[in-house]
Amino acid sequence: MQGSAGTEPDKRAYLDVVGVGKAFKGTTVMSDMDFRVARGELVSLLGPSGCGKTTLLRIIAGLTSADAGDILLDGRAITRVPAHRRNISVVFQSYALFPHLTVAENVAFGLRARSVPKGDIAPKVSEALQLVRMRDFADRPVAALSGGQQQRVAVARALVVDPVLLLLDEPFSALDRKLRETMQVELKSLLRDRGMTAIFVTHDQEEAMGVSDRIAVMNSGQIEQFATPSELYARPRSSFVMDFVGLSTRMRGRVSKTDGPVMQIDTANGMVLAQGDYGVGTEVTVGVRPELITPVAGENTIKVTLADAMVLGAKTQLHGASHPEDRLLCEVPGIQTNLTRGQDVTFGWSVKDTLVYEAPR
Ligand SMILES: Nc1ncnc2c1ncn2[C@@H]1O[C@H](COP(=O)(O)OP(=O)(O)O)[C@@H](O)[C@H]1O
Ligand SMILES: [Mg+2]
């Protein structure tokens, strides 16, 4: 596994996290973390709960101090600059608004704290509320707003101070799915228009893929892969990344023969060919993205008994009966009503579309 995957020194880095380490009460939660973000880039930190996303964000913001390493912003070390002097805005999941103040007063708060001249405050607040389409609500108490409206106000409050960097920690996870999707689209275009550099923490793979130029997939305080959404999806560097970024067919197997760049792998569902150079006897995990499998024979072909055929609208998911540790999944476009549970079908796919990872011992 790669410790600091995809983080080669980059002279154009705007945010540069170098060798950061952090322990809480003697337990290391992060070590040697390298993480670089370019100016104007929208980046996500994606990973399961407890992997260190919030800790990294808080260290960048200066809300938590690192035990080791440095944070550079635009080439300047800010490691020892206190949070309130970094001009980095953070939006949290809990909107952390003042419920007794109006929308406008909440947005003005950071400007007042920075001693912005009185006459400049109202136009700045108005512009920020316009950005998030909340100007008509300026005089309402925030307690009277819905969750989505409150989160818009939180975004306006974060942007009104013209931050050098915007950090968002699971900002939409309290919202329902439809609203979350609308907010993602709006926020992305808003940040793009302003050329804002932003880091977006999420444990939702679709959210990360939708809003980001690049995604850092984190696991246990490490970045496993830092790449564009399409690279991550098509070429996950580990089975952890493959599983975290989208569903796939997944089978345990063992290399039984090699022939140049092609390996023959024995699985519970029969023999599978894949590109790679693991030696004979290596225990592996084989993965295939579900839309790359068709229900007809291919270079690789396995026989599957359908456990379920789920019509999802734009696609139909075919779930094969498998060993509990395996998953057999094929997605075909459109509505397929001719396929039903209990039916025997064929899953076929190309050798080049077969992902293989050495199984952990
Ligand atoms: N203030 C703290 N004191 C002790 N342990 C903490 C503290 N903050 C975070 N941790 C631990 O650090 C690890 C990473 O936490 P966190 O950064 O919150 O993860 P995530 O945001 O990815 O869910 C977890 O094991 C968590 O329990
Ligand atoms: Mg968190």
Coordinates of C-alpha atoms and ligand atoms in Angstrom, one line a residue:
M1 CA 0.0 0.0 0.0
Q2 CA 1.2 3.5 -0.8
G3 CA 1.5 5.8 2.2
S4 CA 1.4 9.2 0.5
A5 CA 0.0 8.2 -2.8
G6 CA -0.1 10.8 -5.5
T7 CA 1.5 13.5 -3.5
E8 CA 4.8 14.1 -5.3
P9 CA 6.3 17.5 -4.5
D10 CA 4.4 20.1 -6.6
K11 CA 5.7 23.6 -7.0
R12 CA 2.3 24.8 -7.8
A13 CA 0.8 23.6 -4.5
Y14 CA -1.4 26.3 -2.9
L15 CA -2.1 24.3 0.3
D16 CA 0.9 22.1 1.2
V17 CA 0.5 19.7 4.2
V18 CA 3.9 18.2 4.8
G19 CA 4.6 15.2 7.1
V20 CA 1.8 16.0 9.6
G21 CA 1.4 13.7 12.5
K22 CA -1.1 13.6 15.3
A23 CA -1.8 11.5 18.4
F24 CA -4.5 11.8 20.9
K25 CA -3.6 10.6 24.4
G26 CA -0.7 8.5 23.1
T27 CA -2.8 7.0 20.2
T28 CA -1.5 7.9 16.8
V29 CA -4.3 8.8 14.5
M30 CA -2.2 10.3 11.7
S31 CA 1.5 10.1 10.8
D32 CA 3.6 11.5 8.0
M33 CA 0.5 12.9 6.2
D34 CA 1.4 14.7 2.9
F35 CA -1.4 16.4 1.1
R36 CA -1.3 19.1 -1.6
V37 CA -4.0 21.1 -3.2
A38 CA -3.7 23.5 -6.1
R39 CA -5.1 27.0 -6.2
G40 CA -8.8 27.0 -7.2
E41 CA -9.1 23.2 -6.8
L42 CA -12.1 21.5 -5.2
V43 CA -10.9 18.5 -3.3
S44 CA -12.7 15.9 -1.2
L45 CA -11.5 13.9 1.7
L46 CA -13.4 10.6 1.5
G47 CA -13.3 7.8 4.0
P48 CA -15.1 5.9 6.7
S49 CA -15.9 7.4 10.1
G50 CA -12.8 7.7 12.3
C51 CA -10.2 7.7 9.6
G52 CA -9.0 11.2 10.4
K53 CA -10.8 13.5 8.0
T54 CA -12.0 16.0 10.6
T55 CA -8.6 15.9 12.4
L56 CA -6.8 16.8 9.1
L57 CA -9.3 19.6 8.4
R58 CA -9.0 21.0 11.9
I59 CA -5.2 20.9 11.7
I60 CA -5.3 22.8 8.4
A61 CA -7.7 25.4 10.0
G62 CA -5.5 25.7 13.1
L63 CA -8.3 24.4 15.4
T64 CA -6.2 21.4 16.4
S65 CA -2.4 21.6 16.6
A66 CA -0.3 19.0 14.8
D67 CA 2.4 17.1 16.7
A68 CA 4.7 17.1 13.7
G69 CA 4.9 18.5 10.2
D70 CA 4.1 21.8 8.6
I71 CA 1.2 23.5 6.8
L72 CA 2.1 25.9 4.0
L73 CA -0.4 28.2 2.3
D74 CA 0.7 30.0 -0.9
G75 CA 4.3 29.1 0.0
R76 CA 4.1 30.5 3.5
A77 CA 4.3 28.4 6.6
I78 CA 1.2 28.9 8.7
T79 CA 1.8 26.1 11.2
R80 CA 2.2 28.5 14.1
V81 CA -0.3 31.1 13.0
P82 CA -3.4 30.9 15.2
A83 CA -6.7 29.9 13.6
H84 CA -8.3 33.3 13.8
R85 CA -5.4 34.8 11.8
R86 CA -5.3 32.3 9.0
N87 CA -8.5 33.6 7.3
I88 CA -9.6 30.0 6.6
S89 CA -13.4 29.5 6.8
V90 CA -14.9 26.3 8.1
V91 CA -18.4 25.1 7.5
F92 CA -19.4 22.3 9.9
Q93 CA -22.3 19.8 9.7
S94 CA -24.0 21.5 12.6
Y95 CA -24.5 24.9 11.1
A96 CA -23.3 26.6 14.4
L97 CA -25.4 29.7 13.7
F98 CA -26.6 32.0 16.5
P99 CA -30.3 31.1 16.7
H100 CA -31.4 34.4 18.3
L101 CA -29.7 36.5 15.6
T102 CA -31.2 37.2 12.2
V103 CA -29.7 35.8 9.0
A104 CA -28.0 39.1 8.2
E105 CA -26.6 39.4 11.7
N106 CA -25.2 35.9 11.5
V107 CA -23.5 36.6 8.2
A108 CA -22.2 39.9 9.5
F109 CA -20.7 38.4 12.6
G110 CA -17.3 37.5 11.1
L111 CA -17.0 40.9 9.5
R112 CA -17.6 42.6 12.8
A113 CA -15.1 40.4 14.5
R114 CA -12.5 41.4 11.9
S115 CA -13.3 45.1 12.5
V116 CA -14.5 45.7 8.9
P117 CA -15.7 49.3 8.6
K118 CA -19.4 49.6 9.4
G119 CA -20.4 51.0 6.0
D120 CA -18.8 48.0 4.2
I121 CA -20.7 45.4 6.2
A122 CA -24.2 45.7 4.8
P123 CA -23.2 45.5 1.1
K124 CA -20.9 42.5 1.8
V125 CA -23.6 40.7 3.7
S126 CA -26.1 41.4 1.0
E127 CA -23.7 40.1 -1.7
A128 CA -23.0 36.9 0.2
L129 CA -26.7 36.3 0.8
Q130 CA -27.3 36.9 -2.9
L131 CA -24.8 34.2 -3.7
V132 CA -26.7 31.6 -1.7
R133 CA -30.1 32.9 -2.8
M134 CA -31.0 33.9 0.7
R135 CA -31.3 37.7 0.4
D136 CA -35.0 37.7 0.9
F137 CA -34.5 36.1 4.3
A138 CA -32.0 38.6 5.6
D139 CA -34.2 39.8 8.5
R140 CA -35.6 36.5 9.6
P141 CA -34.3 34.8 12.8
V142 CA -32.3 31.8 11.7
A143 CA -34.3 29.6 14.1
A144 CA -37.2 30.0 11.7
L145 CA -35.3 28.5 8.7
S146 CA -35.2 25.0 7.4
G147 CA -32.0 22.9 7.6
G148 CA -31.1 23.6 3.9
Q149 CA -31.7 27.4 4.4
Q150 CA -29.6 27.4 7.6
Q151 CA -26.8 25.6 5.7
R152 CA -26.9 28.2 3.0
V153 CA -26.5 30.9 5.6
A154 CA -23.6 29.0 7.1
V155 CA -22.0 29.0 3.6
A156 CA -22.7 32.8 3.2
R157 CA -21.1 33.4 6.5
A158 CA -18.0 31.4 5.5
L159 CA -17.6 33.2 2.2
V160 CA -18.4 36.8 3.3
V161 CA -14.9 37.2 4.8
D162 CA -13.2 36.3 1.5
P163 CA -11.3 33.3 3.0
V164 CA -8.1 32.1 1.5
L165 CA -9.4 28.6 1.8
L166 CA -12.8 27.1 2.5
L167 CA -13.1 23.9 4.5
L168 CA -16.4 22.0 4.7
D169 CA -16.8 19.1 7.2
E170 CA -19.8 16.9 6.1
P171 CA -21.8 20.1 5.5
F172 CA -24.9 18.4 4.0
S173 CA -25.1 15.2 5.9
A174 CA -28.0 16.4 8.0
L175 CA -30.1 17.2 4.8
D176 CA -32.3 14.8 2.9
R177 CA -31.1 13.4 -0.3
K178 CA -32.8 15.6 -2.8
L179 CA -31.8 18.8 -1.0
R180 CA -28.3 17.5 -0.6
E181 CA -28.0 17.0 -4.3
T182 CA -29.3 20.5 -5.1
M183 CA -26.9 22.0 -2.5
Q184 CA -23.9 20.1 -4.0
V185 CA -24.6 21.5 -7.5
E186 CA -25.1 25.0 -6.2
L187 CA -22.1 25.0 -4.0
K188 CA -19.9 23.6 -6.7
S189 CA -20.8 26.3 -9.2
L190 CA -20.6 29.0 -6.6
L191 CA -17.1 28.0 -5.6
R192 CA -16.0 27.7 -9.2
D193 CA -17.3 31.1 -10.1
R194 CA -15.3 32.6 -7.3
G195 CA -12.2 30.5 -8.0
M196 CA -12.3 29.4 -4.4
T197 CA -10.0 26.6 -3.2
A198 CA -12.0 24.3 -1.0
I199 CA -11.7 21.0 0.8
F200 CA -14.8 19.0 1.3
V201 CA -15.0 16.3 3.9
T202 CA -17.5 13.5 3.3
H203 CA -18.1 9.8 3.8
D204 CA -20.5 9.8 0.8
Q205 CA -18.8 8.6 -2.3
E206 CA -21.4 10.1 -4.7
E207 CA -21.1 13.4 -3.0
A208 CA -17.3 13.3 -3.3
M209 CA -17.4 12.3 -7.0
G210 CA -20.0 15.0 -7.8
V211 CA -18.3 18.0 -6.2
S212 CA -14.5 17.4 -6.6
D213 CA -11.7 17.8 -9.1
R214 CA -9.8 15.2 -7.0
I215 CA -10.6 12.9 -4.1
A216 CA -8.3 11.8 -1.4
V217 CA -9.5 8.4 -0.2
M218 CA -8.5 8.0 3.5
N219 CA -8.1 4.9 5.6
S220 CA -6.8 4.8 9.2
G221 CA -5.0 8.2 9.0
Q222 CA -3.5 7.5 5.6
I223 CA -4.3 8.7 2.1
E224 CA -4.7 5.5 0.1
Q225 CA -5.2 7.2 -3.3
F226 CA -5.5 10.9 -4.4
A227 CA -6.9 11.1 -7.9
T228 CA -9.7 12.4 -10.1
P229 CA -13.1 10.8 -9.7
S230 CA -12.7 8.9 -13.0
E231 CA -9.2 7.6 -12.2
L232 CA -10.4 6.4 -8.7
Y233 CA -13.4 4.6 -10.2
A234 CA -11.6 3.0 -13.1
R235 CA -8.2 2.3 -11.5
P236 CA -8.6 2.0 -7.8
R237 CA -5.2 1.3 -6.3
S238 CA -6.4 -1.0 -3.5
S239 CA -9.4 -3.1 -2.8
F240 CA -10.3 -0.7 -0.1
V241 CA -10.5 2.1 -2.6
M242 CA -12.4 -0.1 -5.1
D243 CA -15.0 -0.9 -2.3
F244 CA -15.2 2.6 -1.1
V245 CA -15.7 4.2 -4.5
G246 CA -18.7 2.4 -6.0
L247 CA -20.0 -1.2 -5.9
S248 CA -18.4 -4.0 -7.9
T249 CA -18.4 -7.6 -8.4
R250 CA -15.8 -9.0 -5.9
M251 CA -14.5 -12.5 -5.6
R252 CA -11.8 -14.1 -3.5
G253 CA -9.4 -16.1 -5.6
R254 CA -5.9 -17.6 -5.9
V255 CA -3.5 -17.3 -8.8
S256 CA -3.2 -20.8 -10.3
K257 CA -1.1 -20.1 -13.4
T258 CA 0.7 -17.2 -15.1
D259 CA 1.3 -16.6 -18.8
G260 CA 3.3 -13.5 -19.5
P261 CA 1.2 -10.5 -18.4
V262 CA -1.9 -12.6 -17.9
M263 CA -2.8 -14.5 -14.7
Q264 CA -5.3 -17.3 -14.3
I265 CA -7.2 -17.0 -11.0
D266 CA -9.3 -19.7 -9.5
T267 CA -12.5 -18.4 -7.7
A268 CA -15.6 -20.1 -6.2
N269 CA -17.3 -19.2 -9.5
G270 CA -14.7 -20.7 -11.8
M271 CA -11.6 -19.6 -13.6
V272 CA -11.0 -15.9 -14.3
L273 CA -8.2 -14.2 -16.4
A274 CA -6.7 -10.9 -15.4
Q275 CA -3.7 -8.8 -16.2
G276 CA -1.0 -8.5 -13.5
D277 CA 2.1 -10.1 -12.1
Y278 CA 1.3 -11.8 -8.8
G279 CA 2.9 -15.2 -8.5
V280 CA 1.3 -18.6 -8.5
G281 CA -0.3 -19.3 -5.1
T282 CA -1.0 -15.6 -4.3
E283 CA -4.4 -15.1 -2.6
V284 CA -6.1 -12.2 -4.3
T285 CA -9.3 -10.2 -4.5
V286 CA -10.8 -9.9 -8.0
G287 CA -13.0 -7.0 -8.8
V288 CA -15.1 -5.9 -11.9
R289 CA -17.2 -2.7 -12.1
P290 CA -20.9 -3.8 -12.6
E291 CA -21.5 -1.8 -15.8
L292 CA -18.5 -3.5 -17.5
I293 CA -20.2 -6.9 -17.1
T294 CA -22.8 -8.0 -19.7
P295 CA -25.2 -10.9 -19.3
V296 CA -23.6 -12.8 -22.2
A297 CA -20.3 -14.7 -22.5
G298 CA -17.1 -12.6 -22.8
E299 CA -13.3 -13.1 -22.4
N300 CA -14.2 -14.0 -18.9
T301 CA -17.4 -15.9 -18.3
I302 CA -19.0 -17.2 -15.1
K303 CA -22.3 -18.9 -14.6
V304 CA -24.6 -17.2 -12.1
T305 CA -27.9 -18.0 -10.5
L306 CA -29.8 -14.7 -10.0
A307 CA -30.6 -13.9 -6.4
D308 CA -32.4 -10.7 -7.4
A309 CA -33.0 -8.5 -10.4
M310 CA -33.6 -4.9 -9.2
V311 CA -35.2 -2.5 -11.7
L312 CA -33.8 0.9 -10.7
G313 CA -35.1 2.9 -13.6
A314 CA -32.2 3.9 -15.7
K315 CA -30.6 0.6 -15.0
T316 CA -31.3 -2.9 -13.8
Q317 CA -29.1 -4.5 -11.2
L318 CA -28.5 -8.3 -11.4
H319 CA -27.4 -9.8 -8.1
G320 CA -25.9 -13.3 -8.4
A321 CA -26.1 -15.8 -5.6
S322 CA -22.6 -16.0 -4.1
H323 CA -20.5 -17.0 -1.1
P324 CA -21.2 -14.3 1.6
E325 CA -17.7 -12.9 1.2
D326 CA -18.1 -12.5 -2.5
R327 CA -20.5 -10.3 -4.5
L328 CA -21.7 -10.9 -8.0
L329 CA -23.2 -7.8 -9.5
C330 CA -24.0 -6.8 -13.1
E331 CA -25.7 -3.6 -14.2
V332 CA -27.5 -3.5 -17.5
P333 CA -29.0 -0.3 -19.0
G334 CA -32.7 0.3 -18.9
I335 CA -35.6 -1.8 -17.5
Q336 CA -35.1 -5.5 -17.9
T337 CA -38.2 -7.4 -16.9
N338 CA -37.2 -10.7 -18.6
L339 CA -34.7 -11.6 -15.8
T340 CA -36.0 -12.9 -12.5
R341 CA -34.8 -14.5 -9.3
G342 CA -33.7 -18.1 -9.6
Q343 CA -32.8 -17.9 -13.3
D344 CA -29.4 -19.0 -14.5
V345 CA -27.5 -16.3 -16.4
T346 CA -24.0 -15.7 -17.7
F347 CA -21.8 -12.8 -16.6
G348 CA -19.2 -11.9 -19.2
W349 CA -16.4 -9.2 -19.2
S350 CA -13.0 -8.4 -20.6
V351 CA -9.6 -9.4 -19.2
K352 CA -8.5 -5.8 -19.2
D353 CA -11.5 -4.8 -17.0
T354 CA -10.6 -7.2 -14.3
L355 CA -9.1 -5.6 -11.2
V356 CA -6.8 -7.7 -9.0
Y357 CA -5.4 -7.0 -5.5
E358 CA -3.3 -9.1 -3.3
A359 CA -5.5 -10.2 -0.4
P360 CA -4.4 -9.1 3.1
R361 CA -3.0 -11.9 5.1
Ligands
LIG1 N1 -10.3 15.2 20.6 C1 -10.0 13.9 20.4 N2 -9.6 13.2 21.5 C2 -9.3 11.9 21.3 N3 -9.4 11.2 20.2 C3 -9.8 11.9 19.1 C4 -10.2 13.3 19.2 N4 -10.6 13.7 17.9 C5 -10.5 12.6 17.2 N5 -10.1 11.5 17.8 C6 -9.8 10.2 17.3 O1 -9.1 10.3 16.1 C7 -9.5 9.4 15.1 C8 -9.9 10.2 13.9 O2 -11.1 11.0 14.2 P1 -11.7 12.0 13.1 O3 -10.7 12.9 12.6 O4 -12.9 12.7 13.9 O5 -12.3 11.0 12.0 P2 -13.4 11.3 10.9 O6 -13.7 12.7 10.8 O7 -12.8 10.7 9.6 O8 -14.6 10.5 11.3 C9 -10.6 8.7 15.7 O9 -10.1 7.4 16.2 C10 -11.1 9.5 16.8 O10 -11.7 8.7 17.8
MG2 MG -15.5 13.8 11.0

